[in-house]
Coordinates of N, CA, C and O in Angstrom, one line a residue:
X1 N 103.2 46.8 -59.9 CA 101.8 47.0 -59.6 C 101.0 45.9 -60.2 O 100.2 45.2 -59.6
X2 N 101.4 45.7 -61.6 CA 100.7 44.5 -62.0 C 101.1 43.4 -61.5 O 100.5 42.5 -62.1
X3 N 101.8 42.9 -60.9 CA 102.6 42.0 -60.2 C 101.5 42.1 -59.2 O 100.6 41.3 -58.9
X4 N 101.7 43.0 -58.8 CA 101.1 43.0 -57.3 C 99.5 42.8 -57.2 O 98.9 42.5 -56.1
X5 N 98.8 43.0 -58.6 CA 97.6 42.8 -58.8 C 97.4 41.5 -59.1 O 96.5 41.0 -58.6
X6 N 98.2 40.9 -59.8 CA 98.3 39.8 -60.2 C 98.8 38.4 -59.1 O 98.3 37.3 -58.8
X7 N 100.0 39.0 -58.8 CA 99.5 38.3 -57.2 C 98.6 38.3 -56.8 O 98.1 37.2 -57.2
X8 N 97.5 39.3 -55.8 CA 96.3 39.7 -55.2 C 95.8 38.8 -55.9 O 95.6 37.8 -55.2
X9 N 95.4 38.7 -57.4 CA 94.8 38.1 -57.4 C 94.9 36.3 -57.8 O 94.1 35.6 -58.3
X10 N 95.9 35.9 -57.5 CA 96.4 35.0 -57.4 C 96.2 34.8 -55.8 O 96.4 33.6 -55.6
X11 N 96.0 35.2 -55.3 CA 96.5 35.1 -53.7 C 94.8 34.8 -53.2 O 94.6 33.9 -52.3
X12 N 94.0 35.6 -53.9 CA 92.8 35.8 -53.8 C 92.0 34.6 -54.7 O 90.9 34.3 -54.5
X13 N 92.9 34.1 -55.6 CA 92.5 32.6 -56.1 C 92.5 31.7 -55.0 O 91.6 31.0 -54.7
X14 N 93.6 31.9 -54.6 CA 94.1 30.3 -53.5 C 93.2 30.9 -52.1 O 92.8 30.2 -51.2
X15 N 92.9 32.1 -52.1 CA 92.0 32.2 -50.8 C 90.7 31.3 -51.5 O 90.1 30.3 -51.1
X16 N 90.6 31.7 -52.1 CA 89.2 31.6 -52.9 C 89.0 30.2 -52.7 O 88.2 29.7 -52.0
X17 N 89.8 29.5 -53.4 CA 90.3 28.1 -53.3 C 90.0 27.1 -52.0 O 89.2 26.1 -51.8
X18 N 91.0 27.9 -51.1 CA 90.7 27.6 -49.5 C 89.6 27.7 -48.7 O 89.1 26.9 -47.9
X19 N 89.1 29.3 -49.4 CA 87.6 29.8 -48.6 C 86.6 28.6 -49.3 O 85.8 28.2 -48.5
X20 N 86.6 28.1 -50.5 CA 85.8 27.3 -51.6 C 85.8 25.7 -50.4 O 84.8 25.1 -50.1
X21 N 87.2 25.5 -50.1 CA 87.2 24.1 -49.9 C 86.3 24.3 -48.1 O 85.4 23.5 -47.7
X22 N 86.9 25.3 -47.4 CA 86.5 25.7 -46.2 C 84.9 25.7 -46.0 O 84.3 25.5 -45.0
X23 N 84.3 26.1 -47.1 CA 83.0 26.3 -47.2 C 82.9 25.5 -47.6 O 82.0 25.0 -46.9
X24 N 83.0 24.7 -48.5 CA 82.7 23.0 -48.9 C 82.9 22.2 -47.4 O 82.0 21.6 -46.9
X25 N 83.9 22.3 -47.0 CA 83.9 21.1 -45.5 C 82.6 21.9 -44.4 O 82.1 21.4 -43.4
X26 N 82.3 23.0 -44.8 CA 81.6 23.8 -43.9 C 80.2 23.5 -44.3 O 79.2 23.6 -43.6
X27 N 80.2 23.0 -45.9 CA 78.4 23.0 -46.1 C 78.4 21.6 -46.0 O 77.4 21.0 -45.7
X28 N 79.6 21.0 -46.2 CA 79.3 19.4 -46.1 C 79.3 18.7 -44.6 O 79.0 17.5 -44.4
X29 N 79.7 19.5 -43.7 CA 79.3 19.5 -42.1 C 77.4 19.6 -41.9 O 76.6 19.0 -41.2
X30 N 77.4 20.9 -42.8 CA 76.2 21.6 -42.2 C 75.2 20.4 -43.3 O 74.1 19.9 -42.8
X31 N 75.5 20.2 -44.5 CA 75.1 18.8 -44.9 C 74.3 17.8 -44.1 O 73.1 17.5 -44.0
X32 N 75.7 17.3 -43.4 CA 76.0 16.1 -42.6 C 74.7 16.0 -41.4 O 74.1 15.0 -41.0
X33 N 74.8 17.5 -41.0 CA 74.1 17.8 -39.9 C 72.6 18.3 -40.4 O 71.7 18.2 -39.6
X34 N 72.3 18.8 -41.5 CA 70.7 18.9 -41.8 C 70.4 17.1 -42.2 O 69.2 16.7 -42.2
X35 N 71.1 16.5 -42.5 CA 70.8 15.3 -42.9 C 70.5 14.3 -42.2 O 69.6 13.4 -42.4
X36 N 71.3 14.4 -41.3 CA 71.1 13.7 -39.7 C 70.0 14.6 -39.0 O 69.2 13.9 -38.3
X37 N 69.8 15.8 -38.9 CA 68.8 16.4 -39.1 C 67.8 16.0 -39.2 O 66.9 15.8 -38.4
X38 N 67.6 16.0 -40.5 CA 66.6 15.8 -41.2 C 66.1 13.8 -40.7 O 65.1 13.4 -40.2
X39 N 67.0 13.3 -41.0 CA 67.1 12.0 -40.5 C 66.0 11.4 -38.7 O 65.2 10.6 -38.5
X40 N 66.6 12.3 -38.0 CA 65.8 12.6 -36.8 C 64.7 12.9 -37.0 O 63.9 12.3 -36.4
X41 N 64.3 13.8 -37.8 CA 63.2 14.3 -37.9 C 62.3 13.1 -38.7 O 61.1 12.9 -38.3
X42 N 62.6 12.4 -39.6 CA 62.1 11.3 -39.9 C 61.6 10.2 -38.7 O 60.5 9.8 -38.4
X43 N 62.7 9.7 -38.3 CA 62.5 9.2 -36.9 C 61.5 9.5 -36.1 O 60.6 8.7 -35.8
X44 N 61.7 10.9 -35.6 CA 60.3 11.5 -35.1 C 59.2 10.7 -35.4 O 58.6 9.7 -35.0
X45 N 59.1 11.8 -36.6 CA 57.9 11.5 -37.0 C 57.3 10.4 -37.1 O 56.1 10.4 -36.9
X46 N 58.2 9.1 -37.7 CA 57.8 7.7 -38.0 C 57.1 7.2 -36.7 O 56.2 6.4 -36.6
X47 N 57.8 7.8 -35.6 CA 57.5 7.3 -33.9 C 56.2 7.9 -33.8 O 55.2 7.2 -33.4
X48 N 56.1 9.1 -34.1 CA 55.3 9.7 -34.2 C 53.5 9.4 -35.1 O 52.4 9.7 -34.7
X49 N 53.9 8.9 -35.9 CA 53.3 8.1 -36.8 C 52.6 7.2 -35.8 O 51.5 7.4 -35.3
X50 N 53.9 5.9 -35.7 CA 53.5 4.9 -34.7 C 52.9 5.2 -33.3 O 52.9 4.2 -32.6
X51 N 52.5 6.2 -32.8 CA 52.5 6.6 -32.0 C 50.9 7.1 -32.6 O 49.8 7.0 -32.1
X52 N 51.1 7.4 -33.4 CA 49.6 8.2 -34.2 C 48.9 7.0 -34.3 O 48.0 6.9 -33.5
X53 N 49.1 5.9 -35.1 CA 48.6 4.5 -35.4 C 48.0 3.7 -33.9 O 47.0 3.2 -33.5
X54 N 49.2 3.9 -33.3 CA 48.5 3.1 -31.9 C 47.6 4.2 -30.9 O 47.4 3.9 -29.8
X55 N 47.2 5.4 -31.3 CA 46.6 6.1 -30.6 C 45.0 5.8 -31.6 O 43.9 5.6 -31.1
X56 N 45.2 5.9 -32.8 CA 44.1 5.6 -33.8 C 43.5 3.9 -33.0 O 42.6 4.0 -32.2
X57 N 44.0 3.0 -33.2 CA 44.0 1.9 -32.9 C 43.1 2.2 -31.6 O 41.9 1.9 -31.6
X58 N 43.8 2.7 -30.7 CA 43.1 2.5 -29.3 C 41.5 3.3 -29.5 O 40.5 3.0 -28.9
X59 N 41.7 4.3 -30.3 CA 40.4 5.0 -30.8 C 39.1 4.4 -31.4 O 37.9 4.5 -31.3
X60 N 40.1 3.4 -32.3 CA 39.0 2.8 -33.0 C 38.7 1.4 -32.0 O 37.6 0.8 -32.1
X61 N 39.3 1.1 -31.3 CA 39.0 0.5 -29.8 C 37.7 0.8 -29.2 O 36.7 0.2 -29.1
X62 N 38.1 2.2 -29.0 CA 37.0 2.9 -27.9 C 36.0 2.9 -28.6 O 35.0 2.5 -27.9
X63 N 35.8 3.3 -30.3 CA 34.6 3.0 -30.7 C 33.7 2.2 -30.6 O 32.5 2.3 -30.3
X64 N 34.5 1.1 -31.0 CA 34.3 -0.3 -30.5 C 33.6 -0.5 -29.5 O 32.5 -1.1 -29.5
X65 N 34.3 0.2 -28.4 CA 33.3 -0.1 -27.1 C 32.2 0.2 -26.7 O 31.3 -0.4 -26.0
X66 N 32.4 1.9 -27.5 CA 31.7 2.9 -27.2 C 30.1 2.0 -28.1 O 29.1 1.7 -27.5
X67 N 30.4 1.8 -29.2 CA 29.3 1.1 -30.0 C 28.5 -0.3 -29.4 O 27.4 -0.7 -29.4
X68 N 30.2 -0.8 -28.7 CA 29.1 -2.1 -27.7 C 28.4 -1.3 -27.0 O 27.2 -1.5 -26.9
X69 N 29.0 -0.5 -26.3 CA 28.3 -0.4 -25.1 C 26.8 0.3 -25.6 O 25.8 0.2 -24.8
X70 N 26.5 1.0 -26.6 CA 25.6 1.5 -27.1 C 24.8 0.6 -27.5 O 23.7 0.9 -27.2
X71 N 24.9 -0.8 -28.3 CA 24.3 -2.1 -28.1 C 23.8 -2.5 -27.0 O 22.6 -2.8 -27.0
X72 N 24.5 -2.6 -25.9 CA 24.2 -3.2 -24.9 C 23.0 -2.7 -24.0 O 22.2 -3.4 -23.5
X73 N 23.2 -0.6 -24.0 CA 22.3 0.3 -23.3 C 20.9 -0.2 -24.4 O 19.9 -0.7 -23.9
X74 N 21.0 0.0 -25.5 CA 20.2 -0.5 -26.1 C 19.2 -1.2 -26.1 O 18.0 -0.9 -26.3
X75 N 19.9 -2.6 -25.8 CA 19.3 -4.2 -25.3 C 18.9 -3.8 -23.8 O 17.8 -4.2 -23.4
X76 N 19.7 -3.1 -22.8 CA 18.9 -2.5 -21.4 C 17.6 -2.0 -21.2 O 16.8 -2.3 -20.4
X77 N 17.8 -1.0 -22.2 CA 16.6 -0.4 -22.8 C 15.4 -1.0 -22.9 O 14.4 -0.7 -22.2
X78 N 15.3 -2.1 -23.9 CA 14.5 -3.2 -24.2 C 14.0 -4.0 -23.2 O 12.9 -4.5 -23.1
X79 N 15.3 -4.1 -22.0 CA 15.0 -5.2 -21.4 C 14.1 -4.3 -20.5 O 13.2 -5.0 -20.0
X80 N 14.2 -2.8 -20.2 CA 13.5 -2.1 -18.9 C 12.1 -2.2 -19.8 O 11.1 -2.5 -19.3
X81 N 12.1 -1.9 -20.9 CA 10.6 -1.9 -21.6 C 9.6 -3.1 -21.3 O 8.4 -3.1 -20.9
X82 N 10.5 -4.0 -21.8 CA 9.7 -5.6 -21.7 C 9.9 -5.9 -20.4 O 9.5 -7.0 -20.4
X83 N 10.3 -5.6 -18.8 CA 9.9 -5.6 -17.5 C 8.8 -4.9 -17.5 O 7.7 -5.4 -17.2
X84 N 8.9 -3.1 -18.1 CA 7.7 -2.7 -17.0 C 6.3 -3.4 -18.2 O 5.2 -3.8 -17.7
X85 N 6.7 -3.4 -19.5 CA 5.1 -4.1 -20.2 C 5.0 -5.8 -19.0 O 3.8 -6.2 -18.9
X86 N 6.0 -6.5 -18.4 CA 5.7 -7.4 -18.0 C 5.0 -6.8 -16.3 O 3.9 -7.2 -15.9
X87 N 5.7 -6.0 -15.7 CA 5.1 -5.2 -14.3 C 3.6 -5.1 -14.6 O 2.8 -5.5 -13.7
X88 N 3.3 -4.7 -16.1 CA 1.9 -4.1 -16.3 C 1.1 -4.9 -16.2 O 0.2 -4.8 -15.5
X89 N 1.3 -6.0 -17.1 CA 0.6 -7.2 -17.2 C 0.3 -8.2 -15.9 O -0.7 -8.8 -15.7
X90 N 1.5 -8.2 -15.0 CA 1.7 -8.3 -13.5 C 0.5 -8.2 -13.2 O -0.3 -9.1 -13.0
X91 N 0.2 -6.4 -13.0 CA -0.6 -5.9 -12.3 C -2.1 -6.1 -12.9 O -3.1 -6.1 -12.2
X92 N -2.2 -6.2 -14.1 CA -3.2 -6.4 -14.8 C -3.7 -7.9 -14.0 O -4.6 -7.9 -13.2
X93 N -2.9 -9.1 -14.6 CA -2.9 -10.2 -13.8 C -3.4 -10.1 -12.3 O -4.5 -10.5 -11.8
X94 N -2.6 -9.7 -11.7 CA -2.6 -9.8 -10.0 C -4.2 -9.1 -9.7 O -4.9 -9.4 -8.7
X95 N -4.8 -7.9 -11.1 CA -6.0 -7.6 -10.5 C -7.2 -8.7 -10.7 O -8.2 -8.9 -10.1
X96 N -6.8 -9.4 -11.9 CA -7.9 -10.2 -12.6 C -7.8 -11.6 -11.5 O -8.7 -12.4 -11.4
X97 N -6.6 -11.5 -10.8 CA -6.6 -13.3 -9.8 C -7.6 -12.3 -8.8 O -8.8 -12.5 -8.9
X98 N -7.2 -11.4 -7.9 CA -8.1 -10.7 -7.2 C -9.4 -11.3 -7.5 O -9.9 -12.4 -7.1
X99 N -10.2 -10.2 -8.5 CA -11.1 -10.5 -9.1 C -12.0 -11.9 -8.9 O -13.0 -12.2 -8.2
X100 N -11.3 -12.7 -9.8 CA -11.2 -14.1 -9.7 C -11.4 -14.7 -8.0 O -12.3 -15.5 -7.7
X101 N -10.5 -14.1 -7.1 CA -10.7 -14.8 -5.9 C -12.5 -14.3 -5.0 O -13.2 -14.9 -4.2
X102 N -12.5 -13.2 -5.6 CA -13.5 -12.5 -4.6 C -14.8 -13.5 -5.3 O -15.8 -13.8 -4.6
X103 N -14.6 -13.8 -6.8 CA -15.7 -14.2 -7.3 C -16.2 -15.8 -7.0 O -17.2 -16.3 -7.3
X104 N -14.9 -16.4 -6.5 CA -14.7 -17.9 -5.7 C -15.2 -17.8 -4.3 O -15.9 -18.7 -3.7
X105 N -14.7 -16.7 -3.8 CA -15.5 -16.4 -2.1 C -17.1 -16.3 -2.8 O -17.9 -16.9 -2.2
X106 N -17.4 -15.9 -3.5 CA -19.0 -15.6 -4.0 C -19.6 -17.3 -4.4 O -20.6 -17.8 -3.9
X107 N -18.8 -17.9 -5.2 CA -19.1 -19.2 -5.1 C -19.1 -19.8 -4.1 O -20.2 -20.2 -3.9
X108 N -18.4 -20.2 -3.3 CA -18.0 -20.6 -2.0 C -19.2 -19.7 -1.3 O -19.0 -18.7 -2.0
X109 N -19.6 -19.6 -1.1 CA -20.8 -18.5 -0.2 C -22.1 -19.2 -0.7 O -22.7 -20.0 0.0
X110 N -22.5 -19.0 -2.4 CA -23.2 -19.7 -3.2 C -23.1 -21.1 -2.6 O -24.0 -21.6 -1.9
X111 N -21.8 -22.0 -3.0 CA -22.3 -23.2 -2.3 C -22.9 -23.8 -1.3 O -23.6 -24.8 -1.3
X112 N -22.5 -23.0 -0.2 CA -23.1 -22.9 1.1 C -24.2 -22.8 1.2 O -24.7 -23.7 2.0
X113 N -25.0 -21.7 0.4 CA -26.4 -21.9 0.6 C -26.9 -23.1 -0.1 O -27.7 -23.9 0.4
X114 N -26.4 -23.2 -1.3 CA -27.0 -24.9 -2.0 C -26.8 -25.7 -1.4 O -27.7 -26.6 -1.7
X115 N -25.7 -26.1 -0.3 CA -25.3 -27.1 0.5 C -27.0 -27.1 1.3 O -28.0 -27.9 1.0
X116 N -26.9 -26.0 2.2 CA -28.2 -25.9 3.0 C -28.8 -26.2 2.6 O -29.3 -27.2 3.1
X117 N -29.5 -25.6 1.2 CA -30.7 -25.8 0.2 C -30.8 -27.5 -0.2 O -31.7 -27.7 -1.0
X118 N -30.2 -28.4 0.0 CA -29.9 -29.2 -0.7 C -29.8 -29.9 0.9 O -30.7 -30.8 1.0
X119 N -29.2 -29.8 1.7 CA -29.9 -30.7 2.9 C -31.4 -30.0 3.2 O -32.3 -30.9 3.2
X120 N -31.8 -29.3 3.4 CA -33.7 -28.7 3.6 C -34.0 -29.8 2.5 O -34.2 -30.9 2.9
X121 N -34.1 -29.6 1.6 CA -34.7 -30.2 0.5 C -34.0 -32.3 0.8 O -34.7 -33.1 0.2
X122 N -33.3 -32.6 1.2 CA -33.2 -33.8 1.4 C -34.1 -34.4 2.6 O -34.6 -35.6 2.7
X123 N -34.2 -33.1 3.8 CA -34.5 -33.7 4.7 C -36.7 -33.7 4.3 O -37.6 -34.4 4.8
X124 N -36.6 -32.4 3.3 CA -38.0 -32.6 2.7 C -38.4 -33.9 2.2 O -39.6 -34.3 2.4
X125 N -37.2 -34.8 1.5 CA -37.6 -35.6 0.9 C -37.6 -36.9 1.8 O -38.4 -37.8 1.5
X126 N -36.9 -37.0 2.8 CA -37.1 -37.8 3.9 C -38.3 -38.0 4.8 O -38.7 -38.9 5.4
X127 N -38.7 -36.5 4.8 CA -40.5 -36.5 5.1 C -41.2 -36.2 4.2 O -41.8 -35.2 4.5
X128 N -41.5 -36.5 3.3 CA -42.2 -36.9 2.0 C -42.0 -38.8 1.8 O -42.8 -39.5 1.3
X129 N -41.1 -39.0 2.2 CA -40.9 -40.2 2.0 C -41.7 -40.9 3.1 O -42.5 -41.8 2.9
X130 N -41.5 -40.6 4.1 CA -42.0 -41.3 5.9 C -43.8 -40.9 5.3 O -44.6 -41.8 5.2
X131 N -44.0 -39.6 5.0 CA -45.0 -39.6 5.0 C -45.9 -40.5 3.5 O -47.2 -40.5 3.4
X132 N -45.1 -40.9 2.9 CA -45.6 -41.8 1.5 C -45.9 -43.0 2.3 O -46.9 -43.6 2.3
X133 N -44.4 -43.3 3.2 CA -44.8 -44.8 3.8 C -45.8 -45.2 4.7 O -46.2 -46.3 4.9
X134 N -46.5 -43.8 5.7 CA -47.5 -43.8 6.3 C -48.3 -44.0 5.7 O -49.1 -44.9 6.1
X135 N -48.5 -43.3 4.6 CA -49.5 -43.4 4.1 C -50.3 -44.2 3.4 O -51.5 -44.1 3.1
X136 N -48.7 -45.7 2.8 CA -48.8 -46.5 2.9 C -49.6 -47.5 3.4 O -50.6 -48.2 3.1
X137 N -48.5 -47.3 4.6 CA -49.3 -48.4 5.9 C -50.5 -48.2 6.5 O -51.1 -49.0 7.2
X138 N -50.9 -46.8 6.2 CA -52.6 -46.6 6.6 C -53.7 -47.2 5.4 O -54.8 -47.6 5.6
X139 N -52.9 -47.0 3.9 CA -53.9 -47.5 3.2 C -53.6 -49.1 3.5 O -54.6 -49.8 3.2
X140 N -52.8 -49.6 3.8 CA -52.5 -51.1 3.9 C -53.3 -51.7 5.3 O -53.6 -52.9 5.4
X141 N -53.7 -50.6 6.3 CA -54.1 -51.1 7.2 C -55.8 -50.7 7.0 O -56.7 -51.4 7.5
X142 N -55.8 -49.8 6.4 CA -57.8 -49.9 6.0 C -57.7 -50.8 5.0 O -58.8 -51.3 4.9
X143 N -56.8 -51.4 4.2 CA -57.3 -52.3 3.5 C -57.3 -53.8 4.1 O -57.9 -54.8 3.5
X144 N -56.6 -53.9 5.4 CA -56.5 -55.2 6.4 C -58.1 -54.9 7.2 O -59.1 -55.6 7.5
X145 N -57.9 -53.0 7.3 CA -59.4 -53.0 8.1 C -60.6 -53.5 7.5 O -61.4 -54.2 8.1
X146 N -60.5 -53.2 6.3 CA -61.8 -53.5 5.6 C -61.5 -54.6 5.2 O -62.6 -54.9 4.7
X147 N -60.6 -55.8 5.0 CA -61.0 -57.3 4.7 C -61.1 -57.6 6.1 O -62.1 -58.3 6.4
X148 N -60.1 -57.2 7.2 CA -61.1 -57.7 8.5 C -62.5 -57.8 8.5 O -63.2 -58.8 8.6
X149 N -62.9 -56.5 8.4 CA -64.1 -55.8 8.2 C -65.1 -57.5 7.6 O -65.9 -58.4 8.0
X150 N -64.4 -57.1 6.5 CA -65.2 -58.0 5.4 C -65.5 -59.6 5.7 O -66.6 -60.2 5.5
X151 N -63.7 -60.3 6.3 CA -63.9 -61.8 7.1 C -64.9 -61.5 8.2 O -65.9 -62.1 8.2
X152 N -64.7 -60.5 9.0 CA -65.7 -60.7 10.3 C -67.1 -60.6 9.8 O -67.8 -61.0 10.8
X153 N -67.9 -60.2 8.7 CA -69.3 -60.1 8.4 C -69.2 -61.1 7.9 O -70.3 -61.6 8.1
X154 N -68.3 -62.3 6.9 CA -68.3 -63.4 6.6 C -68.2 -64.3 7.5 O -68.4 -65.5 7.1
X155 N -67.9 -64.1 9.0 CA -67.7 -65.1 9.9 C -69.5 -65.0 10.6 O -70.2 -66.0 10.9
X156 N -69.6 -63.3 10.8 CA -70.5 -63.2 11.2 C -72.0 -63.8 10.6 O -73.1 -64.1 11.1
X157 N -71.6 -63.9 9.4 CA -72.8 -64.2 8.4 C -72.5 -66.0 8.6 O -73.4 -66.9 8.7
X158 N -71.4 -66.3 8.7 CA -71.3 -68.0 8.3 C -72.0 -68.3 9.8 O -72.7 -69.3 10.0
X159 N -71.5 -67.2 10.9 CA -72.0 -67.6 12.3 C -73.4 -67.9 12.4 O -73.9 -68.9 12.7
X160 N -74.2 -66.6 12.1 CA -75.1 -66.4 11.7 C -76.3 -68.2 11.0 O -77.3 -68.9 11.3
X161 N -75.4 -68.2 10.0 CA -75.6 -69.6 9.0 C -76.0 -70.8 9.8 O -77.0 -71.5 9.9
X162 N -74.6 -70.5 10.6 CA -74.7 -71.7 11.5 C -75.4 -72.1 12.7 O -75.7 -73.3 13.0
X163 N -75.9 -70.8 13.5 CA -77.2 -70.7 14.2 C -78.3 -70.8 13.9 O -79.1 -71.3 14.7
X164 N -78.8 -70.4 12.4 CA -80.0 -71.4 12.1 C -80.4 -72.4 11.8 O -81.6 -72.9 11.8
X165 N -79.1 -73.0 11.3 CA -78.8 -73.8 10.8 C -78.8 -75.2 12.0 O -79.1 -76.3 11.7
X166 N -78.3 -74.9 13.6 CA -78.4 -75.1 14.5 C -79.9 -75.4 15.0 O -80.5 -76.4 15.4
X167 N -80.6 -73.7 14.9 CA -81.7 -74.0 15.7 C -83.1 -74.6 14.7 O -84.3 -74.7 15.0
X168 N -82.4 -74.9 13.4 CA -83.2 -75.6 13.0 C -83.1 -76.6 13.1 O -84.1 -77.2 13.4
X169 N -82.1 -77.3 13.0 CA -81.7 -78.8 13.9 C -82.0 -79.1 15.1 O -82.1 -80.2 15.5
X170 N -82.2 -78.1 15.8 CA -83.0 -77.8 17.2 C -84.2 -78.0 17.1 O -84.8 -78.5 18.1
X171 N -84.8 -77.4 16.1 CA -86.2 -77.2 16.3 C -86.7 -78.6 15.4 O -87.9 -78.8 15.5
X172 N -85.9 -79.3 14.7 CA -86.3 -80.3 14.5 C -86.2 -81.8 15.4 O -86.9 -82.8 15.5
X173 N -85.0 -81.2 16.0 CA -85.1 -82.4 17.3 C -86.4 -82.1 17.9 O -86.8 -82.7 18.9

């Protein structure tokens, strides 16, 4: 019996032994294979990673864009502001040429009559003038009348002179 326990458990050694080494090649498989495992899972994830980095990247891309483009709407912005302040001033402008034009038809109108005013008054001064020079030649011609005037009573008087002057030579013959 002790033999036989003693075997058993000798027997149950070398199982032990076997089961020991069996489960050693059995954990050193399952080892092998969390390891490689685990190894994969590294991989993964590293791809993963890289996959994370270049998805970041493209993000920080888009911000990028997203930020120009929010620059850009920005400067749109500005540019629609400083159109319509320029539309306004346009219109401001385009009323004040208006303005301006109707007040050039008012000149132009104005001139017109000064033109007229300005021939009346020329042609005033052209008979002002005719009538200076008549008036002229009338005082030029009473003053011919009256030295006429004046030789003919001196001719008349020298005539005169000379008829008694005659009929006293007459009357003395």
């Amino acid at each position: 019996v002790i033999k036989s326990i003693t075997s058993s458990q000798s027997n149950s050694k070398i199982l032990s032994e076997h089961q020991v080494g069996a489960e050693r090649k059995a954990l050193q498989k399952k080892l092998a294979r969390v390891t490689e495992q685990a190894l994969e899972d590294c991989r993964v994830r590293k791809q993963r990673e890289e996959e994370y980095r270049a998805k970041f990247k493209e993000l920080e891309q888009e911000q990028g864009d997203i930020l120009d483009r929010r620059k850009r709407l920005t400067l749109l912005e500005n540019s629609v502001k400083d159109m319509r302040n320029k539309e306004e001033l346009l219109l401001t402008t385009t009323e004040r040429v208006l303005a301006v034009e109707e007040d050039v038809r008012n000149l132009q109108r104005m001139k017109g009559k000064l033109e007229h005013m300005q021939e009346e008054c020329n042609r005033l001064k052209a008979e002002v003038k005719s009538l200076d020079t008549d008036i002229l030649i009338a005082k030029r011609d009473e003053i011919v009348s009256t030295t006429q005037a004046e030789d003919l009573k001196q001719q008349v008087l020298q005539k005169e002179a000379e008829m008694e002057y005659s009929e006293e030579v007459i009357e003395e013959t």
